[in-house]
Amino acid sequence: MIVVSIIIIVLLFLAYKAIKGYSYLGHKETISPSSDKKQITINKHWLISVPISFVIGFLILLAINHFGKFSYLADTSQYNPYTGQTTYNNYLGSSTPVTSLSYKSPFNTKIDKYDVKLTMEDIWFHTEKYNYATKLDFYVKATLSDYLYIFLLAGIILILITFFKNFKLKIN
């Protein structure tokens, strides 16, 4: 741990000296005003287009994730305290508790949520416990899990924005 701290301090010191214009031997370097410096220019169009393309890519992927499938696992077991046994039935009543809720996105990303405190009535009738806000949590998590598709969509959108910014299409 101490070695890592010393290495970080030495690197920060060397970076400070490089910024101030000192060489690593301690001599001050003089830069003549006529020296040829390379200048990197960034077009304002790129500074605006890159974040916009990522936001549009995120929103497109979020919209695509609305076509995923939800599934649930209901707890149909009943514990009998007199016999000490658990029995299972196939009947799903409206008060049957839901133990887990799963979402599978169109890109095969699976998001599971356990201990959801829902009943079958909530699932069937879309009550206030199981509404769009609950589903939106799954959509956003799946979208963030599919971050590679966000980069792919952002790249395609950036290419399209750049193409239409630099070229004009004229139909005769």
Short mmCIF file of N, CA and C in Angstrom, two decimals:
data_model
loop_
_atom_site.label_atom_id
_atom_site.label_comp_id
_atom_site.label_asym_id
_atom_site.label_seq_id
_atom_site.Cartn_x
_atom_site.Cartn_y
_atom_site.Cartn_z
N MET A 1 0.82 -1.19 0.00
CA MET A 1 0.00 0.00 0.00
C MET A 1 0.86 1.25 0.00
N ILE A 2 1.94 1.21 0.77
CA ILE A 2 2.84 2.35 0.84
C ILE A 2 3.55 2.55 -0.49
N VAL A 3 3.91 1.44 -1.14
CA VAL A 3 4.60 1.52 -2.43
C VAL A 3 3.69 2.17 -3.47
N VAL A 4 2.43 1.80 -3.47
CA VAL A 4 1.48 2.40 -4.42
C VAL A 4 1.34 3.89 -4.15
N SER A 5 1.28 4.29 -2.90
CA SER A 5 1.18 5.71 -2.55
C SER A 5 2.41 6.48 -3.02
N ILE A 6 3.58 5.90 -2.84
CA ILE A 6 4.82 6.57 -3.28
C ILE A 6 4.84 6.71 -4.79
N ILE A 7 4.42 5.67 -5.51
CA ILE A 7 4.39 5.74 -6.98
C ILE A 7 3.42 6.82 -7.44
N ILE A 8 2.27 6.91 -6.80
CA ILE A 8 1.29 7.94 -7.17
C ILE A 8 1.85 9.34 -6.90
N ILE A 9 2.52 9.52 -5.78
CA ILE A 9 3.11 10.83 -5.46
C ILE A 9 4.18 11.20 -6.47
N VAL A 10 5.04 10.25 -6.85
CA VAL A 10 6.10 10.52 -7.83
C VAL A 10 5.49 10.87 -9.18
N LEU A 11 4.45 10.14 -9.59
CA LEU A 11 3.81 10.44 -10.87
C LEU A 11 3.14 11.81 -10.86
N LEU A 12 2.51 12.17 -9.76
CA LEU A 12 1.91 13.50 -9.66
C LEU A 12 2.98 14.59 -9.69
N PHE A 13 4.11 14.36 -9.04
CA PHE A 13 5.21 15.32 -9.05
C PHE A 13 5.76 15.49 -10.46
N LEU A 14 5.97 14.39 -11.18
CA LEU A 14 6.48 14.48 -12.55
C LEU A 14 5.48 15.17 -13.47
N ALA A 15 4.19 14.92 -13.27
CA ALA A 15 3.18 15.59 -14.08
C ALA A 15 3.16 17.08 -13.79
N TYR A 16 3.32 17.47 -12.53
CA TYR A 16 3.37 18.88 -12.16
C TYR A 16 4.57 19.56 -12.81
N LYS A 17 5.73 18.91 -12.77
CA LYS A 17 6.93 19.49 -13.37
C LYS A 17 6.79 19.59 -14.88
N ALA A 18 6.15 18.60 -15.50
CA ALA A 18 5.97 18.65 -16.95
C ALA A 18 5.03 19.78 -17.34
N ILE A 19 4.02 20.03 -16.53
CA ILE A 19 3.10 21.13 -16.82
C ILE A 19 3.79 22.47 -16.65
N LYS A 20 4.64 22.60 -15.65
CA LYS A 20 5.33 23.86 -15.38
C LYS A 20 6.48 24.12 -16.35
N GLY A 21 6.85 23.14 -17.17
CA GLY A 21 7.89 23.38 -18.16
C GLY A 21 9.27 22.92 -17.74
N TYR A 22 9.40 22.16 -16.70
CA TYR A 22 10.69 21.64 -16.26
C TYR A 22 10.93 20.28 -16.90
N SER A 23 12.19 20.03 -17.18
CA SER A 23 12.54 18.70 -17.65
C SER A 23 12.66 17.80 -16.43
N TYR A 24 12.83 16.54 -16.66
CA TYR A 24 12.91 15.59 -15.56
C TYR A 24 14.26 15.65 -14.85
N LEU A 25 15.23 16.40 -15.41
CA LEU A 25 16.53 16.54 -14.77
C LEU A 25 16.57 17.78 -13.88
N GLY A 26 15.50 18.55 -13.87
CA GLY A 26 15.43 19.71 -13.00
C GLY A 26 15.78 21.01 -13.70
N HIS A 27 16.19 20.98 -14.96
CA HIS A 27 16.52 22.20 -15.69
C HIS A 27 15.26 22.76 -16.34
N LYS A 28 15.17 24.08 -16.32
CA LYS A 28 14.01 24.73 -16.93
C LYS A 28 14.18 24.70 -18.44
N GLU A 29 13.15 24.20 -19.11
CA GLU A 29 13.20 24.17 -20.56
C GLU A 29 12.61 25.48 -21.08
N THR A 30 13.25 26.00 -22.07
CA THR A 30 12.73 27.22 -22.68
C THR A 30 12.09 26.85 -24.01
N ILE A 31 10.92 27.38 -24.20
CA ILE A 31 10.20 27.13 -25.44
C ILE A 31 10.17 28.44 -26.19
N SER A 32 10.73 28.41 -27.37
CA SER A 32 10.77 29.63 -28.15
C SER A 32 9.39 29.90 -28.75
N PRO A 33 9.08 31.17 -28.93
CA PRO A 33 7.76 31.50 -29.46
C PRO A 33 7.56 31.02 -30.89
N SER A 34 8.63 30.75 -31.60
CA SER A 34 8.50 30.33 -32.99
C SER A 34 8.44 28.82 -33.13
N SER A 35 8.37 28.11 -32.02
CA SER A 35 8.34 26.65 -32.13
C SER A 35 6.99 26.22 -32.72
N ASP A 36 7.05 25.14 -33.45
CA ASP A 36 5.84 24.64 -34.11
C ASP A 36 5.07 23.73 -33.15
N LYS A 37 3.97 24.24 -32.69
CA LYS A 37 3.10 23.44 -31.84
C LYS A 37 1.92 22.96 -32.67
N LYS A 38 1.57 21.74 -32.45
CA LYS A 38 0.40 21.19 -33.12
C LYS A 38 -0.83 21.63 -32.34
N GLN A 39 -1.82 22.05 -33.05
CA GLN A 39 -3.04 22.49 -32.40
C GLN A 39 -4.17 21.54 -32.76
N ILE A 40 -4.85 21.09 -31.76
CA ILE A 40 -5.99 20.21 -31.98
C ILE A 40 -7.25 21.06 -31.90
N THR A 41 -8.01 21.03 -32.95
CA THR A 41 -9.26 21.78 -32.96
C THR A 41 -10.42 20.80 -32.96
N ILE A 42 -11.38 21.09 -32.14
CA ILE A 42 -12.59 20.27 -32.07
C ILE A 42 -13.75 21.13 -32.51
N ASN A 43 -14.45 20.65 -33.50
CA ASN A 43 -15.59 21.37 -34.02
C ASN A 43 -16.72 21.37 -32.99
N LYS A 44 -17.40 22.50 -32.87
CA LYS A 44 -18.49 22.61 -31.92
C LYS A 44 -19.61 21.62 -32.25
N HIS A 45 -19.71 21.28 -33.51
CA HIS A 45 -20.71 20.31 -33.96
C HIS A 45 -20.53 18.96 -33.25
N TRP A 46 -19.27 18.53 -33.07
CA TRP A 46 -19.00 17.25 -32.40
C TRP A 46 -19.34 17.32 -30.92
N LEU A 47 -19.07 18.45 -30.28
CA LEU A 47 -19.37 18.58 -28.86
C LEU A 47 -20.87 18.50 -28.58
N ILE A 48 -21.66 18.90 -29.55
CA ILE A 48 -23.11 18.83 -29.39
C ILE A 48 -23.64 17.48 -29.86
N SER A 49 -23.10 16.95 -30.94
CA SER A 49 -23.63 15.73 -31.55
C SER A 49 -23.38 14.47 -30.72
N VAL A 50 -22.23 14.38 -30.06
CA VAL A 50 -21.91 13.16 -29.31
C VAL A 50 -22.88 12.95 -28.14
N PRO A 51 -23.11 13.93 -27.26
CA PRO A 51 -24.09 13.67 -26.19
C PRO A 51 -25.50 13.45 -26.71
N ILE A 52 -25.87 14.18 -27.76
CA ILE A 52 -27.21 14.00 -28.32
C ILE A 52 -27.37 12.59 -28.87
N SER A 53 -26.34 12.06 -29.53
CA SER A 53 -26.45 10.71 -30.08
C SER A 53 -26.55 9.67 -28.98
N PHE A 54 -25.86 9.88 -27.85
CA PHE A 54 -25.98 8.93 -26.74
C PHE A 54 -27.36 9.00 -26.09
N VAL A 55 -27.91 10.18 -25.96
CA VAL A 55 -29.25 10.31 -25.38
C VAL A 55 -30.29 9.68 -26.30
N ILE A 56 -30.18 9.92 -27.60
CA ILE A 56 -31.13 9.32 -28.54
C ILE A 56 -30.96 7.80 -28.56
N GLY A 57 -29.72 7.31 -28.52
CA GLY A 57 -29.49 5.87 -28.47
C GLY A 57 -30.09 5.23 -27.23
N PHE A 58 -29.94 5.90 -26.08
CA PHE A 58 -30.54 5.40 -24.83
C PHE A 58 -32.05 5.36 -24.94
N LEU A 59 -32.65 6.42 -25.48
CA LEU A 59 -34.12 6.47 -25.58
C LEU A 59 -34.65 5.43 -26.56
N ILE A 60 -33.93 5.19 -27.67
CA ILE A 60 -34.37 4.16 -28.62
C ILE A 60 -34.30 2.79 -27.97
N LEU A 61 -33.21 2.51 -27.26
CA LEU A 61 -33.08 1.21 -26.60
C LEU A 61 -34.12 1.05 -25.49
N LEU A 62 -34.42 2.13 -24.79
CA LEU A 62 -35.46 2.08 -23.76
C LEU A 62 -36.82 1.78 -24.39
N ALA A 63 -37.09 2.36 -25.55
CA ALA A 63 -38.36 2.09 -26.25
C ALA A 63 -38.41 0.64 -26.73
N ILE A 64 -37.30 0.12 -27.23
CA ILE A 64 -37.26 -1.28 -27.67
C ILE A 64 -37.48 -2.22 -26.49
N ASN A 65 -36.95 -1.87 -25.33
CA ASN A 65 -37.10 -2.74 -24.15
C ASN A 65 -38.54 -2.81 -23.65
N HIS A 66 -39.41 -1.93 -24.13
CA HIS A 66 -40.82 -2.02 -23.76
C HIS A 66 -41.49 -3.24 -24.39
N PHE A 67 -40.83 -3.89 -25.34
CA PHE A 67 -41.39 -5.07 -25.99
C PHE A 67 -40.91 -6.37 -25.35
N GLY A 68 -40.30 -6.27 -24.19
CA GLY A 68 -39.85 -7.46 -23.48
C GLY A 68 -41.01 -8.17 -22.80
N LYS A 69 -40.69 -9.28 -22.17
CA LYS A 69 -41.72 -10.11 -21.53
C LYS A 69 -41.50 -10.18 -20.03
N PHE A 70 -42.59 -10.01 -19.29
CA PHE A 70 -42.57 -10.17 -17.84
C PHE A 70 -43.07 -11.56 -17.49
N SER A 71 -42.50 -12.12 -16.45
CA SER A 71 -42.99 -13.39 -15.91
C SER A 71 -42.91 -13.31 -14.40
N TYR A 72 -43.65 -14.18 -13.75
CA TYR A 72 -43.70 -14.15 -12.30
C TYR A 72 -43.69 -15.57 -11.77
N LEU A 73 -43.35 -15.70 -10.53
CA LEU A 73 -43.38 -16.99 -9.84
C LEU A 73 -44.26 -16.81 -8.61
N ALA A 74 -45.37 -17.53 -8.61
CA ALA A 74 -46.32 -17.43 -7.50
C ALA A 74 -46.03 -18.51 -6.47
N ASP A 75 -46.24 -18.19 -5.23
CA ASP A 75 -46.03 -19.14 -4.14
C ASP A 75 -47.36 -19.84 -3.85
N THR A 76 -47.49 -21.06 -4.35
CA THR A 76 -48.74 -21.81 -4.14
C THR A 76 -48.62 -22.79 -2.98
N SER A 77 -47.55 -22.68 -2.23
CA SER A 77 -47.38 -23.62 -1.11
C SER A 77 -48.17 -23.15 0.10
N GLN A 78 -48.63 -24.12 0.86
CA GLN A 78 -49.35 -23.82 2.09
C GLN A 78 -48.80 -24.73 3.18
N TYR A 79 -48.39 -24.12 4.25
CA TYR A 79 -47.83 -24.88 5.37
C TYR A 79 -48.95 -25.24 6.33
N ASN A 80 -49.03 -26.51 6.66
CA ASN A 80 -50.02 -26.98 7.61
C ASN A 80 -49.34 -27.16 8.97
N PRO A 81 -49.65 -26.32 9.94
CA PRO A 81 -48.95 -26.41 11.22
C PRO A 81 -49.31 -27.68 12.02
N TYR A 82 -50.45 -28.29 11.71
CA TYR A 82 -50.85 -29.49 12.46
C TYR A 82 -50.06 -30.72 12.03
N THR A 83 -49.81 -30.82 10.71
CA THR A 83 -49.07 -31.99 10.21
C THR A 83 -47.59 -31.68 10.04
N GLY A 84 -47.22 -30.41 9.98
CA GLY A 84 -45.83 -30.03 9.77
C GLY A 84 -45.37 -30.20 8.34
N GLN A 85 -46.32 -30.31 7.41
CA GLN A 85 -45.98 -30.52 6.00
C GLN A 85 -46.43 -29.32 5.17
N THR A 86 -45.75 -29.17 4.05
CA THR A 86 -46.10 -28.13 3.10
C THR A 86 -46.81 -28.78 1.93
N THR A 87 -47.95 -28.26 1.56
CA THR A 87 -48.69 -28.78 0.42
C THR A 87 -48.70 -27.75 -0.69
N TYR A 88 -48.77 -28.24 -1.92
CA TYR A 88 -48.77 -27.37 -3.09
C TYR A 88 -50.06 -27.61 -3.87
N ASN A 89 -50.59 -26.57 -4.45
CA ASN A 89 -51.75 -26.73 -5.30
C ASN A 89 -51.54 -25.93 -6.58
N ASN A 90 -52.38 -26.18 -7.56
CA ASN A 90 -52.27 -25.50 -8.84
C ASN A 90 -53.22 -24.32 -8.95
N TYR A 91 -53.98 -24.07 -7.94
CA TYR A 91 -54.95 -22.99 -7.97
C TYR A 91 -54.26 -21.67 -7.64
N LEU A 92 -54.47 -20.68 -8.49
CA LEU A 92 -53.93 -19.35 -8.24
C LEU A 92 -55.09 -18.42 -7.89
N GLY A 93 -55.23 -18.15 -6.65
CA GLY A 93 -56.26 -17.21 -6.21
C GLY A 93 -55.74 -15.79 -6.27
N SER A 94 -56.63 -14.85 -6.09
CA SER A 94 -56.22 -13.45 -6.18
C SER A 94 -55.32 -13.04 -5.01
N SER A 95 -55.37 -13.78 -3.92
CA SER A 95 -54.52 -13.43 -2.77
C SER A 95 -53.22 -14.24 -2.74
N THR A 96 -52.96 -15.04 -3.78
CA THR A 96 -51.72 -15.83 -3.83
C THR A 96 -50.53 -14.88 -3.95
N PRO A 97 -49.54 -14.99 -3.08
CA PRO A 97 -48.40 -14.07 -3.15
C PRO A 97 -47.47 -14.40 -4.32
N VAL A 98 -46.89 -13.36 -4.87
CA VAL A 98 -45.89 -13.50 -5.94
C VAL A 98 -44.53 -13.37 -5.29
N THR A 99 -43.69 -14.38 -5.48
CA THR A 99 -42.38 -14.37 -4.81
C THR A 99 -41.30 -13.70 -5.64
N SER A 100 -41.41 -13.78 -6.96
CA SER A 100 -40.39 -13.12 -7.79
C SER A 100 -41.02 -12.64 -9.08
N LEU A 101 -40.44 -11.60 -9.60
CA LEU A 101 -40.87 -11.01 -10.86
C LEU A 101 -39.66 -10.95 -11.76
N SER A 102 -39.80 -11.43 -13.00
CA SER A 102 -38.68 -11.47 -13.94
C SER A 102 -39.05 -10.72 -15.20
N TYR A 103 -38.03 -10.16 -15.81
CA TYR A 103 -38.21 -9.45 -17.08
C TYR A 103 -37.13 -9.93 -18.04
N LYS A 104 -37.52 -10.26 -19.26
CA LYS A 104 -36.57 -10.67 -20.28
C LYS A 104 -36.69 -9.70 -21.45
N SER A 105 -35.60 -9.00 -21.74
CA SER A 105 -35.62 -7.97 -22.77
C SER A 105 -35.54 -8.62 -24.15
N PRO A 106 -35.81 -7.87 -25.21
CA PRO A 106 -35.65 -8.40 -26.56
C PRO A 106 -34.21 -8.80 -26.89
N PHE A 107 -33.25 -8.33 -26.11
CA PHE A 107 -31.85 -8.68 -26.32
C PHE A 107 -31.40 -9.79 -25.37
N ASN A 108 -32.35 -10.53 -24.81
CA ASN A 108 -32.12 -11.66 -23.90
C ASN A 108 -31.43 -11.28 -22.60
N THR A 109 -31.60 -10.08 -22.15
CA THR A 109 -31.12 -9.69 -20.83
C THR A 109 -32.22 -10.00 -19.84
N LYS A 110 -31.87 -10.73 -18.79
CA LYS A 110 -32.87 -11.13 -17.81
C LYS A 110 -32.62 -10.38 -16.51
N ILE A 111 -33.66 -9.72 -16.02
CA ILE A 111 -33.62 -8.98 -14.76
C ILE A 111 -34.60 -9.66 -13.81
N ASP A 112 -34.11 -10.09 -12.66
CA ASP A 112 -34.95 -10.74 -11.65
C ASP A 112 -35.06 -9.84 -10.43
N LYS A 113 -36.24 -9.86 -9.83
CA LYS A 113 -36.46 -9.12 -8.60
C LYS A 113 -37.22 -10.03 -7.65
N TYR A 114 -36.63 -10.27 -6.51
CA TYR A 114 -37.23 -11.17 -5.51
C TYR A 114 -37.83 -10.34 -4.38
N ASP A 115 -38.70 -10.97 -3.64
CA ASP A 115 -39.37 -10.32 -2.51
C ASP A 115 -40.08 -9.04 -2.96
N VAL A 116 -40.97 -9.23 -3.94
CA VAL A 116 -41.64 -8.08 -4.55
C VAL A 116 -42.90 -7.64 -3.80
N LYS A 117 -43.40 -8.47 -2.89
CA LYS A 117 -44.58 -8.14 -2.08
C LYS A 117 -45.80 -7.80 -2.94
N LEU A 118 -46.02 -8.61 -3.97
CA LEU A 118 -47.19 -8.46 -4.83
C LEU A 118 -48.07 -9.68 -4.67
N THR A 119 -49.32 -9.54 -5.05
CA THR A 119 -50.24 -10.68 -5.09
C THR A 119 -50.67 -10.88 -6.54
N MET A 120 -51.37 -11.99 -6.79
CA MET A 120 -51.83 -12.25 -8.15
C MET A 120 -52.85 -11.20 -8.59
N GLU A 121 -53.58 -10.65 -7.65
CA GLU A 121 -54.53 -9.60 -7.98
C GLU A 121 -53.80 -8.38 -8.56
N ASP A 122 -52.63 -8.05 -7.99
CA ASP A 122 -51.85 -6.93 -8.50
C ASP A 122 -51.39 -7.18 -9.94
N ILE A 123 -50.99 -8.41 -10.22
CA ILE A 123 -50.51 -8.75 -11.56
C ILE A 123 -51.67 -8.75 -12.56
N TRP A 124 -52.77 -9.38 -12.18
CA TRP A 124 -53.90 -9.51 -13.10
C TRP A 124 -54.58 -8.19 -13.41
N PHE A 125 -54.75 -7.34 -12.41
CA PHE A 125 -55.54 -6.12 -12.58
C PHE A 125 -54.70 -4.85 -12.62
N HIS A 126 -53.39 -4.99 -12.64
CA HIS A 126 -52.47 -3.84 -12.72
C HIS A 126 -52.82 -2.77 -11.69
N THR A 127 -52.79 -3.17 -10.45
CA THR A 127 -53.11 -2.24 -9.36
C THR A 127 -51.97 -1.25 -9.18
N GLU A 128 -52.11 -0.38 -8.19
CA GLU A 128 -51.10 0.66 -7.97
C GLU A 128 -49.75 0.10 -7.54
N LYS A 129 -49.72 -1.13 -7.03
CA LYS A 129 -48.44 -1.75 -6.68
C LYS A 129 -47.69 -2.23 -7.92
N TYR A 130 -48.44 -2.62 -8.96
CA TYR A 130 -47.84 -3.15 -10.19
C TYR A 130 -48.30 -2.26 -11.34
N ASN A 131 -47.64 -1.14 -11.49
CA ASN A 131 -48.02 -0.19 -12.52
C ASN A 131 -46.81 0.09 -13.41
N TYR A 132 -46.91 1.14 -14.22
CA TYR A 132 -45.83 1.45 -15.15
C TYR A 132 -44.53 1.81 -14.43
N ALA A 133 -44.61 2.44 -13.29
CA ALA A 133 -43.39 2.81 -12.56
C ALA A 133 -42.62 1.57 -12.12
N THR A 134 -43.34 0.51 -11.74
CA THR A 134 -42.68 -0.75 -11.38
C THR A 134 -42.00 -1.35 -12.60
N LYS A 135 -42.68 -1.32 -13.73
CA LYS A 135 -42.11 -1.87 -14.96
C LYS A 135 -40.95 -1.02 -15.47
N LEU A 136 -41.04 0.30 -15.28
CA LEU A 136 -39.99 1.19 -15.76
C LEU A 136 -38.66 0.88 -15.08
N ASP A 137 -38.69 0.46 -13.84
CA ASP A 137 -37.47 0.06 -13.14
C ASP A 137 -36.79 -1.08 -13.89
N PHE A 138 -37.56 -2.07 -14.34
CA PHE A 138 -37.01 -3.19 -15.11
C PHE A 138 -36.50 -2.72 -16.47
N TYR A 139 -37.25 -1.82 -17.13
CA TYR A 139 -36.84 -1.33 -18.44
C TYR A 139 -35.50 -0.60 -18.38
N VAL A 140 -35.34 0.25 -17.37
CA VAL A 140 -34.10 1.03 -17.24
C VAL A 140 -32.93 0.12 -16.89
N LYS A 141 -33.14 -0.84 -15.99
CA LYS A 141 -32.05 -1.78 -15.64
C LYS A 141 -31.63 -2.61 -16.84
N ALA A 142 -32.59 -3.05 -17.65
CA ALA A 142 -32.27 -3.81 -18.85
C ALA A 142 -31.56 -2.94 -19.87
N THR A 143 -31.97 -1.69 -19.99
CA THR A 143 -31.32 -0.77 -20.93
C THR A 143 -29.88 -0.52 -20.52
N LEU A 144 -29.63 -0.31 -19.24
CA LEU A 144 -28.27 -0.09 -18.78
C LEU A 144 -27.43 -1.36 -18.87
N SER A 145 -28.05 -2.53 -18.76
CA SER A 145 -27.31 -3.78 -18.93
C SER A 145 -26.92 -3.99 -20.39
N ASP A 146 -27.70 -3.45 -21.30
CA ASP A 146 -27.40 -3.56 -22.73
C ASP A 146 -26.64 -2.34 -23.22
N TYR A 147 -25.65 -1.90 -22.44
CA TYR A 147 -24.93 -0.66 -22.77
C TYR A 147 -24.17 -0.76 -24.09
N LEU A 148 -23.79 -1.95 -24.52
CA LEU A 148 -23.08 -2.07 -25.80
C LEU A 148 -23.98 -1.64 -26.96
N TYR A 149 -25.27 -1.93 -26.85
CA TYR A 149 -26.20 -1.51 -27.89
C TYR A 149 -26.40 0.01 -27.86
N ILE A 150 -26.26 0.61 -26.69
CA ILE A 150 -26.33 2.08 -26.62
C ILE A 150 -25.17 2.68 -27.40
N PHE A 151 -23.95 2.12 -27.20
CA PHE A 151 -22.79 2.62 -27.94
C PHE A 151 -22.96 2.39 -29.44
N LEU A 152 -23.50 1.24 -29.83
CA LEU A 152 -23.71 0.95 -31.24
C LEU A 152 -24.72 1.91 -31.85
N LEU A 153 -25.84 2.11 -31.18
CA LEU A 153 -26.84 3.06 -31.68
C LEU A 153 -26.30 4.49 -31.70
N ALA A 154 -25.55 4.87 -30.68
CA ALA A 154 -24.98 6.22 -30.65
C ALA A 154 -24.00 6.42 -31.79
N GLY A 155 -23.21 5.40 -32.10
CA GLY A 155 -22.27 5.50 -33.23
C GLY A 155 -23.01 5.65 -34.55
N ILE A 156 -24.05 4.87 -34.75
CA ILE A 156 -24.83 4.96 -35.99
C ILE A 156 -25.50 6.32 -36.09
N ILE A 157 -26.07 6.79 -35.01
CA ILE A 157 -26.74 8.10 -35.01
C ILE A 157 -25.73 9.21 -35.25
N LEU A 158 -24.55 9.10 -34.66
CA LEU A 158 -23.50 10.11 -34.86
C LEU A 158 -23.06 10.15 -36.32
N ILE A 159 -22.93 8.99 -36.94
CA ILE A 159 -22.57 8.94 -38.37
C ILE A 159 -23.68 9.58 -39.20
N LEU A 160 -24.94 9.28 -38.88
CA LEU A 160 -26.04 9.88 -39.63
C LEU A 160 -26.10 11.40 -39.44
N ILE A 161 -25.91 11.86 -38.22
CA ILE A 161 -25.92 13.31 -37.97
C ILE A 161 -24.80 13.99 -38.73
N THR A 162 -23.61 13.39 -38.69
CA THR A 162 -22.47 13.97 -39.40
C THR A 162 -22.70 13.96 -40.91
N PHE A 163 -23.26 12.87 -41.42
CA PHE A 163 -23.52 12.77 -42.86
C PHE A 163 -24.49 13.85 -43.30
N PHE A 164 -25.61 13.99 -42.58
CA PHE A 164 -26.61 14.97 -43.00
C PHE A 164 -26.18 16.40 -42.68
N LYS A 165 -25.22 16.58 -41.79
CA LYS A 165 -24.70 17.92 -41.50
C LYS A 165 -23.74 18.37 -42.61
N ASN A 166 -22.97 17.42 -43.17
CA ASN A 166 -21.96 17.77 -44.17
C ASN A 166 -22.48 17.68 -45.60
N PHE A 167 -23.49 16.88 -45.84
CA PHE A 167 -23.99 16.70 -47.20
C PHE A 167 -25.47 17.05 -47.24
N LYS A 168 -25.86 17.61 -48.36
CA LYS A 168 -27.27 17.94 -48.57
C LYS A 168 -27.80 17.00 -49.65
N LEU A 169 -28.92 16.40 -49.37
CA LEU A 169 -29.55 15.53 -50.35
C LEU A 169 -30.57 16.35 -51.13
N LYS A 170 -30.45 16.26 -52.44
CA LYS A 170 -31.36 17.00 -53.30
C LYS A 170 -31.98 16.01 -54.26
N ILE A 171 -33.28 15.95 -54.24
CA ILE A 171 -33.99 15.02 -55.12
C ILE A 171 -34.55 15.82 -56.28
N ASN A 172 -34.22 15.37 -57.49
CA ASN A 172 -34.70 16.06 -58.70
C ASN A 172 -35.91 15.36 -59.25
#
